[in-house]
C-alpha positions as semicolon CSV with decimal commas, in nm:
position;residue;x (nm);y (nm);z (nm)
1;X;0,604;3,263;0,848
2;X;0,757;3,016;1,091
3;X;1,105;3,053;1,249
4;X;1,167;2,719;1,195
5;X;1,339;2,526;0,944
6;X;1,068;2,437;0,650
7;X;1,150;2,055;0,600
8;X;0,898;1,778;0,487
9;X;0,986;1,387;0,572
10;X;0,758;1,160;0,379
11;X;0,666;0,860;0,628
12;X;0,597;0,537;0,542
13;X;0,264;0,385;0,771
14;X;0,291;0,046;0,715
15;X;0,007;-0,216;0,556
16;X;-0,222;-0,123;0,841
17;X;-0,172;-0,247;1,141
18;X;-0,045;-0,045;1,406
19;X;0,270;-0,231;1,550
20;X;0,393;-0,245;1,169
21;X;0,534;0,080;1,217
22;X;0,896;0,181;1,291
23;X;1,052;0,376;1,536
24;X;1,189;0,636;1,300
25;X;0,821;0,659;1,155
26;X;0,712;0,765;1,514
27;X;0,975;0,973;1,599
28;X;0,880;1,184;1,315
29;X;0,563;1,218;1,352
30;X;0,606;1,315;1,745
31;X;0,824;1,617;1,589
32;X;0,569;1,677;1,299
33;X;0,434;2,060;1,313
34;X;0,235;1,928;1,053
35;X;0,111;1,585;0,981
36;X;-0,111;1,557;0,631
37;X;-0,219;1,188;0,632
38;X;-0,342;0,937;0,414
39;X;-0,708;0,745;0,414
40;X;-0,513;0,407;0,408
41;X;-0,321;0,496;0,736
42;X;-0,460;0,345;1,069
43;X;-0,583;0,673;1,240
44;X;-0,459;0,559;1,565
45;X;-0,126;0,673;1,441
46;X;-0,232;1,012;1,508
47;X;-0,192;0,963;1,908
48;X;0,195;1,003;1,877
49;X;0,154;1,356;1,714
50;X;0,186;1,632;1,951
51;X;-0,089;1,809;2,068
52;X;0,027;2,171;1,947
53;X;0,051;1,959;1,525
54;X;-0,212;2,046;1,272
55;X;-0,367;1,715;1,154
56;X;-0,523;1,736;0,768
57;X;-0,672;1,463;0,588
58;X;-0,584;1,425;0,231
59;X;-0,616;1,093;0,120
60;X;-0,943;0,938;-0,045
61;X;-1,209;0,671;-0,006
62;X;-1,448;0,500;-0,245
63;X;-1,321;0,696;-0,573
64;X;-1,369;1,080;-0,371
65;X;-1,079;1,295;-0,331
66;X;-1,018;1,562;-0,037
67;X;-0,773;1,703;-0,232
68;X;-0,585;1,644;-0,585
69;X;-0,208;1,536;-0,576
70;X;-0,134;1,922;-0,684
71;X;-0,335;2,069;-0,391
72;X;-0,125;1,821;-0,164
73;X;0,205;1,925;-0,305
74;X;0,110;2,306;-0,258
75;X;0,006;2,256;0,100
76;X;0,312;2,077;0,155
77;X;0,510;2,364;0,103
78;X;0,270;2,620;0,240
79;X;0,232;2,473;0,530
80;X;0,639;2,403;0,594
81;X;0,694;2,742;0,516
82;X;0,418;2,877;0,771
83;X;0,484;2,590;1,055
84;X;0,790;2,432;0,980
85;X;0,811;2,057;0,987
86;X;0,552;1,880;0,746
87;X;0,509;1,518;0,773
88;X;0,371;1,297;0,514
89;X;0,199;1,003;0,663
90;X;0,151;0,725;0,356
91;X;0,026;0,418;0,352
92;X;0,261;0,101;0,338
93;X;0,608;0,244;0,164
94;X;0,555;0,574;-0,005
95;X;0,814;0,461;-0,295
96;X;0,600;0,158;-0,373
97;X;0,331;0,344;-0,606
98;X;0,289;0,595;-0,270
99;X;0,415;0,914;-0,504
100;X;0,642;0,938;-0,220
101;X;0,896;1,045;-0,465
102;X;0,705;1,273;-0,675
103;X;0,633;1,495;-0,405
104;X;1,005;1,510;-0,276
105;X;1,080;1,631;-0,614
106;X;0,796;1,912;-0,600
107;X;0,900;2,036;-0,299
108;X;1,302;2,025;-0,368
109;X;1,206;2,361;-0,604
110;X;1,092;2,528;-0,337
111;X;1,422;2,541;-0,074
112;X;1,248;2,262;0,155
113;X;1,492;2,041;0,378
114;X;1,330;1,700;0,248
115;X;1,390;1,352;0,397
116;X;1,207;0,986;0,368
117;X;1,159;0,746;0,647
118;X;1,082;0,387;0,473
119;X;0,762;0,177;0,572
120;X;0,662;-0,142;0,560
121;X;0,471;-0,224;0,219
122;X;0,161;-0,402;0,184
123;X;0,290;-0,589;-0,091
124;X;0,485;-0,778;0,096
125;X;0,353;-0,775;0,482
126;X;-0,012;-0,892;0,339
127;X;0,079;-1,211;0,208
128;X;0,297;-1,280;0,517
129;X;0,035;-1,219;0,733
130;X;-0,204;-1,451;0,554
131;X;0,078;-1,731;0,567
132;X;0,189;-1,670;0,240
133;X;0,559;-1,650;0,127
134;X;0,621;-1,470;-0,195
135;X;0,902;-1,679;-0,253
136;X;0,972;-1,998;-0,171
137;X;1,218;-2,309;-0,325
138;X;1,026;-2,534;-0,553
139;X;0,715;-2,288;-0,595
140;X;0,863;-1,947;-0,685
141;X;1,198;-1,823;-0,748
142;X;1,119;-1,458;-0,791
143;X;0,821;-1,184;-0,754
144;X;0,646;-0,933;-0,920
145;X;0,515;-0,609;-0,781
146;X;0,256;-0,418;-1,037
147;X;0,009;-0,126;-0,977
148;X;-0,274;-0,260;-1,150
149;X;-0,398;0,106;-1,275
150;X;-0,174;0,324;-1,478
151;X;-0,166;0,686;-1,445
152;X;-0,398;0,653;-1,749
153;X;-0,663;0,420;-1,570
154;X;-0,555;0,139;-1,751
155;X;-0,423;-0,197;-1,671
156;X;-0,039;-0,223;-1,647
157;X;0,133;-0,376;-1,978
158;X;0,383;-0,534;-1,655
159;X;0,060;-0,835;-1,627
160;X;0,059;-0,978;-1,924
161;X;0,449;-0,970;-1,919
162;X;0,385;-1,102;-1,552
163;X;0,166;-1,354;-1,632
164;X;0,372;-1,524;-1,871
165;X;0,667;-1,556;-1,578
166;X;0,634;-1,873;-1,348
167;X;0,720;-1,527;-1,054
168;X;0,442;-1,461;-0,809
169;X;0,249;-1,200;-0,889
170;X;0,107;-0,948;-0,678
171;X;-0,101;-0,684;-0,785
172;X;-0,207;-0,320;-0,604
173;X;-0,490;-0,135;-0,706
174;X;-0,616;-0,386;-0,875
175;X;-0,955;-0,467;-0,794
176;X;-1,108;-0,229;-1,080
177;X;-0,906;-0,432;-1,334
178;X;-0,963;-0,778;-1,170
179;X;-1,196;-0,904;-1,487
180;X;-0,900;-0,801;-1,730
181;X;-0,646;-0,922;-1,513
182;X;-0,832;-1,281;-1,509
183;X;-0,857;-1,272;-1,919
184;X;-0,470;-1,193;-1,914
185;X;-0,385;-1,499;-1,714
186;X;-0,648;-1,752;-1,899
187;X;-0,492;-1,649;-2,189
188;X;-0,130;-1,766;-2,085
189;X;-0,358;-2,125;-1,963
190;X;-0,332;-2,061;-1,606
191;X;-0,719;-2,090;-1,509
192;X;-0,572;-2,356;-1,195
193;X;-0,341;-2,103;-1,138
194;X;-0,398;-2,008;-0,724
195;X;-0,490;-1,639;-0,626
196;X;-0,574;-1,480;-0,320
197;X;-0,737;-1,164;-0,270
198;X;-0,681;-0,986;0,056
199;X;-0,879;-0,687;0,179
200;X;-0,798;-0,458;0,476
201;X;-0,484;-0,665;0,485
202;X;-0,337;-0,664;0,854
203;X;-0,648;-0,517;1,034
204;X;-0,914;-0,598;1,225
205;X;-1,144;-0,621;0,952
206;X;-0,948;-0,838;0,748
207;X;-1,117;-1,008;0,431
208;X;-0,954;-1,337;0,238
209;X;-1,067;-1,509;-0,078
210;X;-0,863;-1,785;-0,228
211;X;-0,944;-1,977;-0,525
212;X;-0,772;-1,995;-0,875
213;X;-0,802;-1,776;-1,159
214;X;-1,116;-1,949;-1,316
215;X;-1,300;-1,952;-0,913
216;X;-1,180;-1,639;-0,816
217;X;-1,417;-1,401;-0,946
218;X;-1,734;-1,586;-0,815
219;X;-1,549;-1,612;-0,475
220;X;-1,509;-1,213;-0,497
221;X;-1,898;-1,158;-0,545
222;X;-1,959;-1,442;-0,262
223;X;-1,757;-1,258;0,027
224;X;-1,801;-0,905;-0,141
225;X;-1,418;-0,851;-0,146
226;X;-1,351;-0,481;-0,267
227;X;-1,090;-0,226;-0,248
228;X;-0,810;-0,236;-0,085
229;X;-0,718;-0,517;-0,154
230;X;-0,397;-0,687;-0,280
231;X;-0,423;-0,965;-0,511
232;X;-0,144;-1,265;-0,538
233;X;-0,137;-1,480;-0,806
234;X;0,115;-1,803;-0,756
235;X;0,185;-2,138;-0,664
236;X;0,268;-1,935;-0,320
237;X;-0,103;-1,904;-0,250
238;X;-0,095;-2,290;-0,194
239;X;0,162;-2,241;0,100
240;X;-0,109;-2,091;0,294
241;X;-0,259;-2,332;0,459
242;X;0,040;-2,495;0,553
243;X;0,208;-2,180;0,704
244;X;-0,079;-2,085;0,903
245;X;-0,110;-2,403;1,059
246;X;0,225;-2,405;1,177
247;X;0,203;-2,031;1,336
248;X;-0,093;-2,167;1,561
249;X;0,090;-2,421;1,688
250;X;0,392;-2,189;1,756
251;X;0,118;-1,956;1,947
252;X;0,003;-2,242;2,192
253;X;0,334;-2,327;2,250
């Protein structure tokens, strides 16, 4: 067992691109005896660790988990109480469906020192990047934030509430549910309602569909948009344009 202090800080990553992180977020993982990290993290976070941390990959991709969310929360403590400090690299915020919290509550039973360093979340640093304000006077007065699959792999009850709002909408983990999520918002006679789909928001490899919500699911087959992805639903999505125009100009200036 370590002689150091077991502690865990859960860390939020950011949406993906590397300069979206925050200074806290680094100086914790430079300390990290541990880091157990995410597949929605950009790897290149890793260089700050030191060379002496243990790096473990826990997240998944395309539906296959390394491990299961109770194998993570063992290894958590485990690992704080063999090395010391564990850090929890997450994608985006971990409080925004990151189970950021549930694991701070696992690991409270077992003595660990536990802290949380906030990150960016995708929800909101997506849009932006695409030009596209969540709110905005005359077009939306409010937003909504929804995981699009319940614990129970089914579509939130929050969209069709949602989708009767005049709120932007903005919808994680939804790509699995997108059909449903289209029939919810026909329903409610918003088939000219705009939407935007954003995949690999913030990176490199960036993918964008926009169309409304009777387009948007031939413009999904047409640029094979697929998870991750976010998906915004709003008058917002009309802003785009607009808003990316004007940051070019502000760039050759």
């Amino acid at each position: 067992m370590s002689l150091k202090t077991p502690k865990l800080t859960v860390v939020g990553a950011g949406p993906g691109d590397e300069d979206l992180i925050t200074l806290k977020a680094i100086k914790a993982i430079e300390s990290a005896d541990v880091i157990l990290y995410d597949a929605l993290i950009n790897e290149s976070l890793l260089k700050y660790a030191s060379g002496d941390a243990e790096l473990i990959f826990v997240g998944k991709r395309k539906g296959c988990y390394a491990f299961q969310q109770e194998q993570i929360n063992e290894l958590i403590v485990s690992k704080a109480k063999e090395k010391g400090h564990v850090v929890r690299l997450k994608g985006g915020d971990p409080f925004i469906f990151g189970r950021g919290a549930e694991e701070i509550d696992y690991v409270r039973g077992f003595g660990l020192e536990t802290f949380m360093v906030p990150g960016i979340s995708s929800s909101v640093a997506v849009p932006a990047y695409q030009g596209i304000p969540l709110t905005k006077r005359g077009a939306s007065e409010s937003f909504w934030v929804i995981t699009g699959t319940t614990k129970k792999h089914q579509i939130s009850g929050d969209v069709a509430l949602a989708a009767k709002s005049t709120a932007t909408v903005v919808i994680l983990m939804g790509m699995g549910k997108l059909d449903e999520i289209v029939k919810i918002f026909s329903e409610e006679n918003k088939q000219e309602t705009p939407i935007a789909i954003i995949q690999n928001g913030t990176r490199a490899d960036e993918k964008v569909g926009i169309g409304t919500i009777s387009t948007i699911q031939n413009i999904v087959a047409e640029k094979e948009l697929s998870s991750p992805a976010i998906i915004i639903i709003g008058d917002v999505v009309k802003e785009r344009a607009v808003l990316s125009s004007i940051c070019a100009e502000v760039v050759k200036e």
